[in-house]
PDB file of C-alpha atoms and ligand atoms in Angstrom:
ATOM      1  CA  MET A   1      -9.953 -28.897  -3.725  1.00 77.00           C
ATOM      2  CA  ALA A   2     -10.765 -25.651  -5.486  1.00 95.00           C
ATOM      3  CA  LYS A   3      -8.012 -24.048  -7.496  1.00 97.00           C
ATOM      4  CA  VAL A   4      -7.578 -20.384  -8.212  1.00 98.00           C
ATOM      5  CA  ARG A   5      -5.147 -18.386 -10.341  1.00 98.00           C
ATOM      6  CA  VAL A   6      -3.742 -15.142  -8.911  1.00 98.00           C
ATOM      7  CA  LEU A   7      -1.619 -13.255 -11.455  1.00 98.00           C
ATOM      8  CA  ASP A   8       0.935 -15.815 -12.731  1.00 97.00           C
ATOM      9  CA  LYS A   9       0.512 -18.421  -9.955  1.00 98.00           C
ATOM     10  CA  GLU A  10      -1.875 -21.271  -9.099  1.00 98.00           C
ATOM     11  CA  PHE A  11      -3.205 -21.824  -5.607  1.00 98.00           C
ATOM     12  CA  GLU A  12      -5.509 -24.431  -4.026  1.00 98.00           C
ATOM     13  CA  THR A  13      -7.857 -24.154  -1.037  1.00 98.00           C
ATOM     14  CA  SER A  14      -6.175 -24.971   2.255  1.00 98.00           C
ATOM     15  CA  ILE A  15      -8.370 -23.350   4.931  1.00 98.00           C
ATOM     16  CA  PRO A  16     -12.096 -22.883   4.328  1.00 98.00           C
ATOM     17  CA  GLU A  17     -13.755 -19.721   5.606  1.00 98.00           C
ATOM     18  CA  SER A  18     -15.727 -21.693   8.235  1.00 98.00           C
ATOM     19  CA  ALA A  19     -12.490 -22.878   9.880  1.00 98.00           C
ATOM     20  CA  ILE A  20     -11.168 -19.307   9.883  1.00 98.00           C
ATOM     21  CA  GLN A  21     -14.338 -18.060  11.569  1.00 98.00           C
ATOM     22  CA  ASP A  22     -14.168 -20.781  14.257  1.00 98.00           C
ATOM     23  CA  ALA A  23     -10.560 -19.797  14.987  1.00 98.00           C
ATOM     24  CA  VAL A  24     -11.412 -16.084  15.078  1.00 98.00           C
ATOM     25  CA  ARG A  25     -14.250 -16.709  17.550  1.00 98.00           C
ATOM     26  CA  ALA A  26     -11.927 -18.674  19.835  1.00 98.00           C
ATOM     27  CA  VAL A  27      -9.359 -15.827  19.769  1.00 98.00           C
ATOM     28  CA  ALA A  28     -12.064 -13.246  20.543  1.00 98.00           C
ATOM     29  CA  GLU A  29     -13.407 -15.297  23.466  1.00 98.00           C
ATOM     30  CA  LYS A  30      -9.946 -15.483  24.995  1.00 98.00           C
ATOM     31  CA  ILE A  31      -9.430 -11.740  24.528  1.00 98.00           C
ATOM     32  CA  ASN A  32     -12.851 -11.027  26.071  1.00 98.00           C
ATOM     33  CA  ARG A  33     -11.797 -12.990  29.164  1.00 98.00           C
ATOM     34  CA  ASP A  34      -8.194 -11.730  29.410  1.00 98.00           C
ATOM     35  CA  LEU A  35      -8.763  -8.048  28.708  1.00 98.00           C
ATOM     36  CA  GLU A  36     -12.062  -7.374  30.469  1.00 98.00           C
ATOM     37  CA  GLY A  37     -11.801  -3.986  32.228  1.00 98.00           C
ATOM     38  CA  LYS A  38      -8.505  -3.128  30.457  1.00 98.00           C
ATOM     39  CA  ASP A  39     -10.006  -0.777  27.824  1.00 98.00           C
ATOM     40  CA  PRO A  40      -7.777  -2.210  25.064  1.00 98.00           C
ATOM     41  CA  LEU A  41      -6.777  -0.373  21.910  1.00 98.00           C
ATOM     42  CA  PHE A  42      -6.717  -2.777  18.955  1.00 98.00           C
ATOM     43  CA  VAL A  43      -4.306  -1.747  16.209  1.00 97.00           C
ATOM     44  CA  CYS A  44      -5.031  -3.341  12.839  1.00 97.00           C
ATOM     45  CA  ILE A  45      -1.894  -3.724  10.743  1.00 96.00           C
ATOM     46  CA  LEU A  46      -2.799  -2.778   7.176  1.00 94.00           C
ATOM     47  CA  ASN A  47      -3.143  -3.942   4.545  1.00 93.00           C
ATOM     48  CA  GLY A  48      -3.410  -7.675   5.222  1.00 95.00           C
ATOM     49  CA  ALA A  49      -5.216  -7.643   8.573  1.00 98.00           C
ATOM     50  CA  PHE A  50      -8.281  -5.667   7.476  1.00 98.00           C
ATOM     51  CA  MET A  51     -10.497  -8.730   7.055  1.00 98.00           C
ATOM     52  CA  PHE A  52      -9.361 -10.530  10.221  1.00 98.00           C
ATOM     53  CA  ALA A  53      -9.709  -7.290  12.204  1.00 98.00           C
ATOM     54  CA  ALA A  54     -13.294  -6.864  10.969  1.00 98.00           C
ATOM     55  CA  ASP A  55     -14.136 -10.497  11.807  1.00 98.00           C
ATOM     56  CA  LEU A  56     -12.447 -10.262  15.207  1.00 98.00           C
ATOM     57  CA  MET A  57     -14.003  -6.975  16.271  1.00 98.00           C
ATOM     58  CA  LYS A  58     -17.496  -8.346  15.627  1.00 98.00           C
ATOM     59  CA  CYS A  59     -16.789 -11.047  18.252  1.00 98.00           C
ATOM     60  CA  VAL A  60     -15.030  -8.807  20.798  1.00 98.00           C
ATOM     61  CA  SER A  61     -17.700  -7.782  23.295  1.00 98.00           C
ATOM     62  CA  ILE A  62     -15.694  -5.746  25.852  1.00 98.00           C
ATOM     63  CA  PRO A  63     -15.379  -1.941  25.558  1.00 98.00           C
ATOM     64  CA  CYS A  64     -12.433  -1.136  23.273  1.00 98.00           C
ATOM     65  CA  GLU A  65     -11.074   1.140  20.552  1.00 97.00           C
ATOM     66  CA  ILE A  66      -9.634   0.277  17.159  1.00 97.00           C
ATOM     67  CA  SER A  67      -7.045   2.088  15.096  1.00 96.00           C
ATOM     68  CA  PHE A  68      -4.871   1.362  12.058  1.00 95.00           C
ATOM     69  CA  VAL A  69      -1.223   1.422  11.030  1.00 94.00           C
ATOM     70  CA  LYS A  70       0.184   0.500   7.664  1.00 93.00           C
ATOM     71  CA  VAL A  71       3.454  -1.337   7.052  1.00 87.00           C
ATOM     72  CA  ALA A  72       4.915  -3.398   4.204  1.00 81.00           C
ATOM     73  CA  SER A  73       7.635  -6.068   4.189  1.00 78.00           C
ATOM     74  CA  TYR A  74       6.756  -8.551   1.463  1.00 68.00           C
ATOM     75  CA  ALA A  75       7.685  -8.396  -2.213  1.00 69.00           C
ATOM     76  CA  GLY A  76       6.151 -11.192  -4.303  1.00 76.00           C
ATOM     77  CA  THR A  77       6.196 -14.421  -2.262  1.00 77.00           C
ATOM     78  CA  SER A  78       8.965 -13.671   0.249  1.00 75.00           C
ATOM     79  CA  THR A  79       9.906 -11.165   2.932  1.00 73.00           C
ATOM     80  CA  THR A  80      12.414  -8.422   2.182  1.00 73.00           C
ATOM     81  CA  GLY A  81      13.525  -8.580   5.832  1.00 74.00           C
ATOM     82  CA  LYS A  82      12.831  -4.850   6.161  1.00 75.00           C
ATOM     83  CA  VAL A  83       9.614  -3.295   7.410  1.00 79.00           C
ATOM     84  CA  LYS A  84       8.538  -0.014   5.824  1.00 79.00           C
ATOM     85  CA  GLU A  85       6.173   2.141   7.868  1.00 79.00           C
ATOM     86  CA  LEU A  86       3.636   3.770   5.543  1.00 80.00           C
ATOM     87  CA  ILE A  87       1.117   5.111   8.105  1.00 85.00           C
ATOM     88  CA  GLY A  88       2.160   5.398  11.763  1.00 82.00           C
ATOM     89  CA  PHE A  89       0.522   5.730  15.194  1.00 87.00           C
ATOM     90  CA  ASN A  90      -1.488   8.867  15.958  1.00 86.00           C
ATOM     91  CA  GLU A  91      -2.981   8.117  19.335  1.00 90.00           C
ATOM     92  CA  ASN A  92      -1.581   8.545  22.793  1.00 95.00           C
ATOM     93  CA  LEU A  93      -0.517   5.042  23.900  1.00 96.00           C
ATOM     94  CA  ASP A  94       0.601   6.059  27.369  1.00 97.00           C
ATOM     95  CA  GLY A  95      -0.475   3.416  29.889  1.00 98.00           C
ATOM     96  CA  ARG A  96      -2.680   1.633  27.326  1.00 98.00           C
ATOM     97  CA  THR A  97      -3.225  -2.050  26.736  1.00 98.00           C
ATOM     98  CA  VAL A  98      -2.500  -2.431  23.020  1.00 98.00           C
ATOM     99  CA  VAL A  99      -3.385  -5.453  20.902  1.00 98.00           C
ATOM    100  CA  LEU A 100      -1.616  -5.552  17.540  1.00 98.00           C
ATOM    101  CA  VAL A 101      -3.888  -7.309  15.046  1.00 98.00           C
ATOM    102  CA  GLU A 102      -2.010  -9.171  12.287  1.00 98.00           C
ATOM    103  CA  ASP A 103      -3.138 -11.358   9.397  1.00 98.00           C
ATOM    104  CA  ILE A 104      -0.097 -13.624   9.622  1.00 97.00           C
ATOM    105  CA  VAL A 105       3.090 -13.824  11.651  1.00 97.00           C
ATOM    106  CA  ASP A 106       5.871 -15.313   9.550  1.00 95.00           C
ATOM    107  CA  THR A 107       9.473 -14.419  10.559  1.00 93.00           C
ATOM    108  CA  GLY A 108       8.070 -12.125  13.275  1.00 95.00           C
ATOM    109  CA  ILE A 109      10.057  -9.098  12.066  1.00 91.00           C
ATOM    110  CA  THR A 110       6.923  -6.962  11.619  1.00 92.00           C
ATOM    111  CA  ILE A 111       5.402  -7.603  15.053  1.00 95.00           C
ATOM    112  CA  ASP A 112       8.784  -7.310  16.740  1.00 94.00           C
ATOM    113  CA  MET A 113       9.293  -3.832  15.276  1.00 91.00           C
ATOM    114  CA  LEU A 114       5.760  -2.743  16.165  1.00 93.00           C
ATOM    115  CA  ARG A 115       5.945  -4.166  19.710  1.00 96.00           C
ATOM    116  CA  LYS A 116       9.078  -2.070  20.298  1.00 93.00           C
ATOM    117  CA  GLN A 117       7.451   1.069  18.854  1.00 91.00           C
ATOM    118  CA  VAL A 118       4.323   0.651  20.951  1.00 94.00           C
ATOM    119  CA  SER A 119       6.331   0.053  24.141  1.00 95.00           C
ATOM    120  CA  ALA A 120       8.523   3.082  23.386  1.00 93.00           C
ATOM    121  CA  LYS A 121       5.336   5.167  23.151  1.00 94.00           C
ATOM    122  CA  GLY A 122       4.493   4.220  26.742  1.00 97.00           C
ATOM    123  CA  ALA A 123       1.981   1.358  26.378  1.00 98.00           C
ATOM    124  CA  ALA A 124       1.561  -0.597  29.623  1.00 98.00           C
ATOM    125  CA  ASP A 125       0.894  -3.947  27.930  1.00 98.00           C
ATOM    126  CA  VAL A 126       1.446  -4.984  24.306  1.00 98.00           C
ATOM    127  CA  ARG A 127      -0.038  -8.167  22.880  1.00 98.00           C
ATOM    128  CA  VAL A 128      -0.318  -9.646  19.408  1.00 98.00           C
ATOM    129  CA  ALA A 129      -3.407 -11.326  17.970  1.00 98.00           C
ATOM    130  CA  THR A 130      -2.792 -13.053  14.654  1.00 98.00           C
ATOM    131  CA  MET A 131      -5.151 -14.995  12.414  1.00 98.00           C
ATOM    132  CA  LEU A 132      -2.300 -17.260  11.224  1.00 98.00           C
ATOM    133  CA  TYR A 133       1.135 -18.214  12.553  1.00 98.00           C
ATOM    134  CA  LYS A 134       4.003 -19.986  10.763  1.00 98.00           C
ATOM    135  CA  PRO A 135       5.951 -21.553  13.690  1.00 98.00           C
ATOM    136  CA  ASP A 136       8.677 -22.993  11.431  1.00 97.00           C
ATOM    137  CA  SER A 137       9.498 -19.565  10.045  1.00 97.00           C
ATOM    138  CA  PHE A 138       9.346 -17.535  13.299  1.00 97.00           C
ATOM    139  CA  ARG A 139      12.725 -16.180  14.462  1.00 96.00           C
ATOM    140  CA  MET A 140      11.894 -13.765  17.293  1.00 96.00           C
ATOM    141  CA  ASP A 141      11.710 -14.288  21.075  1.00 95.00           C
ATOM    142  CA  ILE A 142       8.109 -13.444  21.919  1.00 96.00           C
ATOM    143  CA  LYS A 143       5.412 -15.552  20.249  1.00 98.00           C
ATOM    144  CA  PRO A 144       2.026 -13.997  19.453  1.00 98.00           C
ATOM    145  CA  GLU A 145      -0.223 -14.175  22.535  1.00 98.00           C
ATOM    146  CA  TYR A 146      -3.344 -14.970  20.483  1.00 98.00           C
ATOM    147  CA  ILE A 147      -3.132 -17.303  17.491  1.00 98.00           C
ATOM    148  CA  GLY A 148      -6.042 -18.338  15.265  1.00 98.00           C
ATOM    149  CA  LEU A 149      -4.365 -21.186  13.363  1.00 98.00           C
ATOM    150  CA  ASN A 150      -0.823 -22.563  13.006  1.00 98.00           C
ATOM    151  CA  ILE A 151       0.116 -23.198   9.372  1.00 98.00           C
ATOM    152  CA  PRO A 152       3.079 -24.739   7.534  1.00 98.00           C
ATOM    153  CA  ASN A 153       5.750 -22.574   5.992  1.00 96.00           C
ATOM    154  CA  ASP A 154       4.008 -22.186   2.606  1.00 96.00           C
ATOM    155  CA  PHE A 155       2.969 -19.062   0.746  1.00 97.00           C
ATOM    156  CA  ILE A 156      -0.762 -18.398   0.999  1.00 98.00           C
ATOM    157  CA  VAL A 157      -3.331 -15.896  -0.224  1.00 98.00           C
ATOM    158  CA  GLY A 158      -6.912 -14.983   0.637  1.00 98.00           C
ATOM    159  CA  HIS A 159      -8.913 -13.568   3.536  1.00 98.00           C
ATOM    160  CA  GLY A 160      -6.871 -10.351   3.414  1.00 98.00           C
ATOM    161  CA  LEU A 161      -3.527 -11.869   2.357  1.00 97.00           C
ATOM    162  CA  ASP A 162      -2.149 -11.005  -1.047  1.00 96.00           C
ATOM    163  CA  TYR A 163       0.248 -12.023  -3.776  1.00 96.00           C
ATOM    164  CA  ASN A 164       1.602  -8.768  -5.232  1.00 94.00           C
ATOM    165  CA  GLY A 165      -1.588  -6.960  -4.226  1.00 95.00           C
ATOM    166  CA  TYR A 166      -4.092  -9.538  -5.560  1.00 98.00           C
ATOM    167  CA  GLY A 167      -6.137 -12.270  -3.865  1.00 98.00           C
ATOM    168  CA  ARG A 168      -7.076 -10.333  -0.724  1.00 98.00           C
ATOM    169  CA  ASN A 169     -10.777 -10.588  -1.585  1.00 98.00           C
ATOM    170  CA  LEU A 170     -10.838 -14.407  -1.586  1.00 98.00           C
ATOM    171  CA  LYS A 171     -12.998 -15.681   1.311  1.00 97.00           C
ATOM    172  CA  ASP A 172     -11.046 -18.909   1.909  1.00 98.00           C
ATOM    173  CA  ILE A 173      -7.288 -19.293   2.260  1.00 98.00           C
ATOM    174  CA  TYR A 174      -5.334 -20.827  -0.625  1.00 98.00           C
ATOM    175  CA  THR A 175      -1.817 -22.304  -0.704  1.00 98.00           C
ATOM    176  CA  LEU A 176       0.623 -21.862  -3.582  1.00 98.00           C
ATOM    177  CA  ILE A 177       0.954 -25.039  -5.679  1.00 97.00           C
ATOM    178  CA  GLN A 178       4.696 -25.681  -5.985  1.00 83.00           C
TER     179      GLN A 178
HETATM  180  P1  LIG B 201       6.946 -11.171   9.051  1.00 69.36           P
HETATM  181  O1  LIG B 201       7.403  -9.780   9.327  1.00 69.36           O
HETATM  182  O2  LIG B 201       7.990 -11.988   8.363  1.00 69.36           O
HETATM  183  O3  LIG B 201       6.379 -11.879  10.258  1.00 69.36           O
HETATM  184  O4  LIG B 201       5.831 -11.085   7.943  1.00 69.36           O
HETATM  185  C1  LIG B 201       4.624 -10.588   8.204  1.00 69.36           C
HETATM  186  C2  LIG B 201       3.928 -10.011   6.989  1.00 69.36           C
HETATM  187  O5  LIG B 201       4.344 -10.617   5.765  1.00 69.36           O
HETATM  188  C3  LIG B 201       2.474 -10.312   7.130  1.00 69.36           C
HETATM  189  O6  LIG B 201       1.830  -9.255   7.773  1.00 69.36           O
HETATM  190  C4  LIG B 201       2.013 -10.470   5.700  1.00 69.36           C
HETATM  191  O7  LIG B 201       1.612  -9.207   5.227  1.00 69.36           O
HETATM  192  C5  LIG B 201       3.227 -10.937   4.960  1.00 69.36           C
HETATM  193  N1  LIG B 201       3.191 -12.411   4.741  1.00 69.36           N
HETATM  194  C6  LIG B 201       3.831 -13.362   5.451  1.00 69.36           C
HETATM  195  N2  LIG B 201       3.566 -14.591   4.986  1.00 69.36           N
HETATM  196  C7  LIG B 201       2.717 -14.419   3.947  1.00 69.36           C
HETATM  197  C8  LIG B 201       2.053 -15.339   3.041  1.00 69.36           C
HETATM  198  O8  LIG B 201       2.179 -16.575   3.087  1.00 69.36           O
HETATM  199  N3  LIG B 201       1.237 -14.751   2.114  1.00 69.36           N
HETATM  200  C9  LIG B 201       1.052 -13.401   2.022  1.00 69.36           C
HETATM  201  N4  LIG B 201       1.647 -12.525   2.842  1.00 69.36           N
HETATM  202  C10 LIG B 201       2.473 -13.015   3.793  1.00 69.36           C
HETATM  203 MG1  LIG B 202       0.453  -8.016   7.156  1.00 69.36          MG
END
């Protein structure tokens, strides 16, 4: 397994890019079937989801729009439990089908907060598409509707995910060596 150093920590490959792409295609196919004729608005949650959103949108073939919000909750390798909104929603969400696009759902605090915001802005249907899901860490009621891959409760980097801002550019996903 390939090892990589990001700042002061060592990581090793856990999910190769090919497996990510297979999972992304499967998510997109399901969305194409479920949301045909619904004119969905995809909302990419920056920073981490930029790479997954780009991969996903290339496989979504139904008419749709994409927009971006920016939030932050992690410091180092763990969640602060608080979600800071850095860039908010600009568009009219009234009656829309909204798909929140996340890199990873961990405790679920981030998507829970955004689901509530989007519903409060009048969206008719709110769904979550996430590249990765940590089922053992999730503490909210509503699971993501679209999940690329389930992963154990370890800290990872790569394919958009960072450790203190670094490692987002790695193509594969790497797990922290304990
Ligand atoms: P949640 O609010 O606890 O579900 O955390 C979601 C956010 O925390 C994600 O959008 C990521 O930005 C970040 N995050 C969660 N787990 C990891 C990880 O293993 N590596 C890097 N970032 C993570
Ligand atoms: Mg994120």
